């Protein structure tokens, strides 16, 4: 027998049953039925359906309890050929609300063969108690069930009346995704789910997360759907809207334990309070919009690469021209040590150091009064200048220092360690990061929970399992420009070494010592910033933001060290010391992400202030104050010598600058304790960048004070740095997400793509900031090129 024959037999039995049994009732669609039931007399309603209509429009049944009890509710069961749907009235939703009216859209009968015979829907209503309970029942076809491209559908949803709508992909859309946009003017919490159009449709609070993709929502939800996204491989999908009985899900971050720690709360969260009856209601507007196809990704990506290649070309031409100028800067003429061997030159350097110490006793600051006397205290033994190290240490305390005084012990190997040590550090840091974010992305892909990652869903350009390909690809600027900076440094280094090989005295007596190890480290850090920023944007959250910021700390710290090393090569820290300090900074950052209590901020401020005092003392006394057991006695002695017995500081320019630095950093430490910013990594990064900017400004100002004027290329790159940073920071602060908020509230900040229908504000920040960093590095790289033909003993230290 065919399906049509079965339907015909069923229709005949239905007519016979309705005639003989008063509890079996033939009902009409779009008609409100009022009836009552008891435990012994249940009602069954049969609705005749049109097969042509039901294949396009599902049936939605609505039931209302007039006098039923929540403890003994009525049970409504709707039976169709392709599924059974059951619910109770009144509905007690998670214990927060009681709903007397419940409405459900039944499973669409899309695969039922068309027939001239009518289909039927059977709805059973039963009770578990003998008291007569009244109810109302109604069944209707769902109008406007099909979502049409770029057209809006409005729906009114409550926790007891979930709704869903279907979208069918067109054949021309199978090579690109579509965007499901749901908006509302209400802050009521809801969940939006996109599921395959296969029964059963999960449209209840407890099962909506079982299938498909879902987001929590207040005013905006945006889900990008690709053809065949579901496990079934079907191309069409349904959009499900479920309103929550409370707003807890949309108002909390979803990490209860971490929330309690971050809020400094030792008490458990009491949870949401029940809301008034029927208070949760939400009007939503649903639309499906076409987005870029995968082929259309090619144009913006090529434009980006082309822009970076233009910078490559300009940098290549500029590097060739400036390098020739850089080498031609050795227009030295006659100089004192021209015909000396390396050993003779070094002996002359040592002799001149000793002679300077003996002949100018009043020209030394921190050593005056005890330099020639032997003492034995917690500082150790300070004897007459019998050892070269003591000669050089005393020499650093001259009031008027030149680069020759601080470049006696400098050697290139010390600074090459920066680059070689950074490589294994980066590898061991990056591998678990990549593994972690790849695992998180797979979790998001298989669970469908889009509240885990903080994307700009209105500008989501997926590719494969990657949800936000544009956020990842926009980091290419860091990598390519980092490589370009490495090539420029290598080219300059090669040319300089060739010139020094021809005239060795050039590397010993003229210009600033050319140690490029930190420059290589900075360029490599820029490449790693691109890689780790891309890793972070695979699934951006507040708890993996450190991946995006770690190498920013490294770049800021290394650049400060490089600027300091330009004129202080003998007192610059070793690579292992610098990296230990920076690793300690990253450790503090991690602790600050998870443990932002008042005790943490007080401890951080104390460590911050002590570190500031140590580093400023180290800079003021040019490394004479070392970190050992005698540091406090040494600081006390220098304080008495320089401040109590002198009407003014011995090193006035350094003193003024360091007072400003100390004031700035103390203010930052106090602000941290008072304000307690929730975004600790950004706060710490701002501290690094402000100190870098302050030291760079001091260095440039002192250059001009001493009559040192950089080449035009340096001024031009500095101007580009300033312009690009201003533009980049504008887009950085034009945020499109905020992981300090719950996902539903962060999504309200989402915006459309800004450039080429591919990049959003944060992508533009990536591209422009990579240029700003590159131009800034080139500015520092060429800052002192004009000093190459100047003797080191004429170059002032500041």
PDB file of C-alpha atoms in Angstrom, residues 6-145:
ATOM      1  CA  UNK A   6      -2.587   4.771   4.565  1.00  0.00           C
ATOM      2  CA  UNK A   7      -3.737   8.367   4.790  1.00  0.00           C
ATOM      3  CA  UNK A   8      -7.102   7.476   3.259  1.00  0.00           C
ATOM      4  CA  UNK A   9      -7.613   4.628   5.761  1.00  0.00           C
ATOM      5  CA  UNK A  10      -6.586   6.898   8.628  1.00  0.00           C
ATOM      6  CA  UNK A  11      -9.061   9.563   7.494  1.00  0.00           C
ATOM      7  CA  UNK A  12     -11.907   7.023   7.396  1.00  0.00           C
ATOM      8  CA  UNK A  13     -11.011   5.764  10.894  1.00  0.00           C
ATOM      9  CA  UNK A  14     -10.884   9.364  12.089  1.00  0.00           C
ATOM     10  CA  UNK A  15     -14.409  10.054  10.845  1.00  0.00           C
ATOM     11  CA  UNK A  16     -15.681   6.864  12.488  1.00  0.00           C
ATOM     12  CA  UNK A  17     -13.968   7.604  15.791  1.00  0.00           C
ATOM     13  CA  UNK A  18     -15.193  11.200  15.952  1.00  0.00           C
ATOM     14  CA  UNK A  19     -18.740  10.026  15.401  1.00  0.00           C
ATOM     15  CA  UNK A  20     -18.631   7.376  18.179  1.00  0.00           C
ATOM     16  CA  UNK A  21     -16.378   9.049  20.810  1.00  0.00           C
ATOM     17  CA  UNK A  22     -17.282  12.518  22.188  1.00  0.00           C
ATOM     18  CA  UNK A  23     -13.719  12.961  23.526  1.00  0.00           C
ATOM     19  CA  UNK A  24     -12.304  12.755  19.991  1.00  0.00           C
ATOM     20  CA  UNK A  25     -13.124  16.008  18.266  1.00  0.00           C
ATOM     21  CA  UNK A  26     -12.608  17.171  14.699  1.00  0.00           C
ATOM     22  CA  UNK A  27     -11.312  20.718  14.891  1.00  0.00           C
ATOM     23  CA  UNK A  28     -10.611  23.507  12.476  1.00  0.00           C
ATOM     24  CA  UNK A  29      -7.428  25.511  12.085  1.00  0.00           C
ATOM     25  CA  UNK A  30      -7.364  29.182  13.135  1.00  0.00           C
ATOM     26  CA  UNK A  31     -10.187  28.588  15.602  1.00  0.00           C
ATOM     27  CA  UNK A  32      -9.888  28.925  19.378  1.00  0.00           C
ATOM     28  CA  UNK A  33     -11.262  25.852  21.150  1.00  0.00           C
ATOM     29  CA  UNK A  34     -12.362  25.951  24.796  1.00  0.00           C
ATOM     30  CA  UNK A  35     -12.755  22.612  26.569  1.00  0.00           C
ATOM     31  CA  UNK A  36     -12.054  20.774  29.815  1.00  0.00           C
ATOM     32  CA  UNK A  37     -10.469  17.487  30.834  1.00  0.00           C
ATOM     33  CA  UNK A  38     -10.084  15.265  33.898  1.00  0.00           C
ATOM     34  CA  UNK A  39      -7.844  12.326  34.713  1.00  0.00           C
ATOM     35  CA  UNK A  40     -10.421   9.898  33.259  1.00  0.00           C
ATOM     36  CA  UNK A  41     -11.586  11.969  30.300  1.00  0.00           C
ATOM     37  CA  UNK A  42      -8.908  13.315  27.997  1.00  0.00           C
ATOM     38  CA  UNK A  43      -9.582  15.164  24.772  1.00  0.00           C
ATOM     39  CA  UNK A  44      -8.115  14.448  21.333  1.00  0.00           C
ATOM     40  CA  UNK A  45      -8.481  17.035  18.587  1.00  0.00           C
ATOM     41  CA  UNK A  46      -7.926  16.202  14.938  1.00  0.00           C
ATOM     42  CA  UNK A  47      -6.990  19.020  12.567  1.00  0.00           C
ATOM     43  CA  UNK A  48      -7.109  18.398   8.854  1.00  0.00           C
ATOM     44  CA  UNK A  49      -4.102  19.751   6.965  1.00  0.00           C
ATOM     45  CA  UNK A  50      -3.472  20.554   3.336  1.00  0.00           C
ATOM     46  CA  UNK A  51      -0.366  18.694   2.097  1.00  0.00           C
ATOM     47  CA  UNK A  52       0.495  21.519  -0.306  1.00  0.00           C
ATOM     48  CA  UNK A  53       0.397  24.087   2.498  1.00  0.00           C
ATOM     49  CA  UNK A  54       2.001  22.031   5.259  1.00  0.00           C
ATOM     50  CA  UNK A  55       5.043  21.319   3.070  1.00  0.00           C
ATOM     51  CA  UNK A  56       5.740  25.070   3.081  1.00  0.00           C
ATOM     52  CA  UNK A  57       4.263  26.233   6.391  1.00  0.00           C
ATOM     53  CA  UNK A  58       4.455  24.351   9.678  1.00  0.00           C
ATOM     54  CA  UNK A  59       1.628  24.347  12.181  1.00  0.00           C
ATOM     55  CA  UNK A  60       1.906  26.281  15.428  1.00  0.00           C
ATOM     56  CA  UNK A  61      -0.285  25.248  18.341  1.00  0.00           C
ATOM     57  CA  UNK A  62      -1.090  27.467  21.272  1.00  0.00           C
ATOM     58  CA  UNK A  63      -2.582  26.266  24.557  1.00  0.00           C
ATOM     59  CA  UNK A  64      -3.711  28.233  27.599  1.00  0.00           C
ATOM     60  CA  UNK A  65      -4.598  26.853  31.017  1.00  0.00           C
ATOM     61  CA  UNK A  66      -7.590  28.612  32.538  1.00  0.00           C
ATOM     62  CA  UNK A  67      -7.614  26.997  35.976  1.00  0.00           C
ATOM     63  CA  UNK A  68      -4.908  24.322  35.987  1.00  0.00           C
ATOM     64  CA  UNK A  69      -2.345  24.012  38.774  1.00  0.00           C
ATOM     65  CA  UNK A  70       1.423  24.128  38.249  1.00  0.00           C
ATOM     66  CA  UNK A  71       1.702  21.067  40.500  1.00  0.00           C
ATOM     67  CA  UNK A  72      -0.776  19.118  38.359  1.00  0.00           C
ATOM     68  CA  UNK A  73      -0.460  20.643  34.906  1.00  0.00           C
ATOM     69  CA  UNK A  74      -2.249  19.693  31.746  1.00  0.00           C
ATOM     70  CA  UNK A  75      -0.220  17.675  29.255  1.00  0.00           C
ATOM     71  CA  UNK A  76      -0.520  18.625  25.587  1.00  0.00           C
ATOM     72  CA  UNK A  77       0.780  16.187  22.978  1.00  0.00           C
ATOM     73  CA  UNK A  78       0.753  16.943  19.244  1.00  0.00           C
ATOM     74  CA  UNK A  79       1.227  14.002  16.873  1.00  0.00           C
ATOM     75  CA  UNK A  80       2.193  14.245  13.217  1.00  0.00           C
ATOM     76  CA  UNK A  81       3.584  11.881  10.645  1.00  0.00           C
ATOM     77  CA  UNK A  82       7.145  13.180  11.146  1.00  0.00           C
ATOM     78  CA  UNK A  83       7.254  13.805  14.864  1.00  0.00           C
ATOM     79  CA  UNK A  84       5.652  14.275  18.268  1.00  0.00           C
ATOM     80  CA  UNK A  85       5.751  17.454  20.359  1.00  0.00           C
ATOM     81  CA  UNK A  86       4.723  17.541  24.003  1.00  0.00           C
ATOM     82  CA  UNK A  87       4.562  20.242  26.706  1.00  0.00           C
ATOM     83  CA  UNK A  88       2.704  21.142  29.876  1.00  0.00           C
ATOM     84  CA  UNK A  89       0.469  24.043  30.859  1.00  0.00           C
ATOM     85  CA  UNK A  90       1.035  25.947  33.051  1.00  0.00           C
ATOM     86  CA  UNK A  91       4.755  25.909  32.305  1.00  0.00           C
ATOM     87  CA  UNK A  92       7.161  26.330  35.218  1.00  0.00           C
ATOM     88  CA  UNK A  93      10.318  27.576  33.483  1.00  0.00           C
ATOM     89  CA  UNK A  94      13.357  26.688  35.617  1.00  0.00           C
ATOM     90  CA  UNK A  95      11.451  27.706  38.734  1.00  0.00           C
ATOM     91  CA  UNK A  96      11.540  31.415  37.924  1.00  0.00           C
ATOM     92  CA  UNK A  97       8.266  31.999  36.146  1.00  0.00           C
ATOM     93  CA  UNK A  98       4.903  30.377  35.630  1.00  0.00           C
ATOM     94  CA  UNK A  99       3.377  30.687  32.178  1.00  0.00           C
ATOM     95  CA  UNK A 100      -0.290  29.834  31.631  1.00  0.00           C
ATOM     96  CA  UNK A 101       0.070  30.176  27.858  1.00  0.00           C
ATOM     97  CA  UNK A 102       2.450  28.042  25.839  1.00  0.00           C
ATOM     98  CA  UNK A 103       2.955  28.041  22.066  1.00  0.00           C
ATOM     99  CA  UNK A 104       5.158  25.734  20.004  1.00  0.00           C
ATOM    100  CA  UNK A 105       5.882  25.472  16.314  1.00  0.00           C
ATOM    101  CA  UNK A 106       5.544  21.838  15.272  1.00  0.00           C
ATOM    102  CA  UNK A 107       8.101  20.008  13.226  1.00  0.00           C
ATOM    103  CA  UNK A 108       7.677  21.022   9.560  1.00  0.00           C
ATOM    104  CA  UNK A 109       6.403  18.277   7.269  1.00  0.00           C
ATOM    105  CA  UNK A 110       8.853  19.042   4.460  1.00  0.00           C
ATOM    106  CA  UNK A 111       9.538  15.487   3.362  1.00  0.00           C
ATOM    107  CA  UNK A 112       5.984  14.208   3.282  1.00  0.00           C
ATOM    108  CA  UNK A 113       5.026  13.299  -0.320  1.00  0.00           C
ATOM    109  CA  UNK A 114       2.347  15.464  -1.857  1.00  0.00           C
ATOM    110  CA  UNK A 115      -1.013  13.764  -2.175  1.00  0.00           C
ATOM    111  CA  UNK A 116      -4.597  14.573  -2.945  1.00  0.00           C
ATOM    112  CA  UNK A 117      -5.505  13.074   0.431  1.00  0.00           C
ATOM    113  CA  UNK A 118      -5.621  15.437   3.383  1.00  0.00           C
ATOM    114  CA  UNK A 119      -3.106  15.070   6.213  1.00  0.00           C
ATOM    115  CA  UNK A 120      -4.153  15.374   9.846  1.00  0.00           C
ATOM    116  CA  UNK A 121      -2.698  16.604  13.130  1.00  0.00           C
ATOM    117  CA  UNK A 122      -3.784  14.968  16.403  1.00  0.00           C
ATOM    118  CA  UNK A 123      -3.515  16.960  19.638  1.00  0.00           C
ATOM    119  CA  UNK A 124      -4.134  15.148  22.937  1.00  0.00           C
ATOM    120  CA  UNK A 125      -4.877  17.092  26.125  1.00  0.00           C
ATOM    121  CA  UNK A 126      -4.860  15.165  29.397  1.00  0.00           C
ATOM    122  CA  UNK A 127      -4.736  15.755  33.150  1.00  0.00           C
ATOM    123  CA  UNK A 128      -3.453  13.809  36.143  1.00  0.00           C
ATOM    124  CA  UNK A 129      -6.188  14.840  38.583  1.00  0.00           C
ATOM    125  CA  UNK A 130      -9.929  14.220  38.683  1.00  0.00           C
ATOM    126  CA  UNK A 131     -10.762  17.910  39.017  1.00  0.00           C
ATOM    127  CA  UNK A 132     -12.186  19.374  35.845  1.00  0.00           C
ATOM    128  CA  UNK A 133      -9.593  21.685  34.270  1.00  0.00           C
ATOM    129  CA  UNK A 134     -10.447  24.134  31.523  1.00  0.00           C
ATOM    130  CA  UNK A 135      -8.140  25.117  28.702  1.00  0.00           C
ATOM    131  CA  UNK A 136      -8.055  26.849  25.325  1.00  0.00           C
ATOM    132  CA  UNK A 137      -6.403  25.375  22.254  1.00  0.00           C
ATOM    133  CA  UNK A 138      -5.648  26.820  18.851  1.00  0.00           C
ATOM    134  CA  UNK A 139      -3.692  25.667  15.773  1.00  0.00           C
ATOM    135  CA  UNK A 140      -2.564  27.883  12.881  1.00  0.00           C
ATOM    136  CA  UNK A 141      -0.271  27.780   9.907  1.00  0.00           C
ATOM    137  CA  UNK A 142       2.838  29.924  10.465  1.00  0.00           C
ATOM    138  CA  UNK A 143       2.796  32.804   8.017  1.00  0.00           C
ATOM    139  CA  UNK A 144       6.067  34.422   6.955  1.00  0.00           C
ATOM    140  CA  UNK A 145       7.900  31.263   7.916  1.00  0.00           C
TER     141      UNK A 145
END
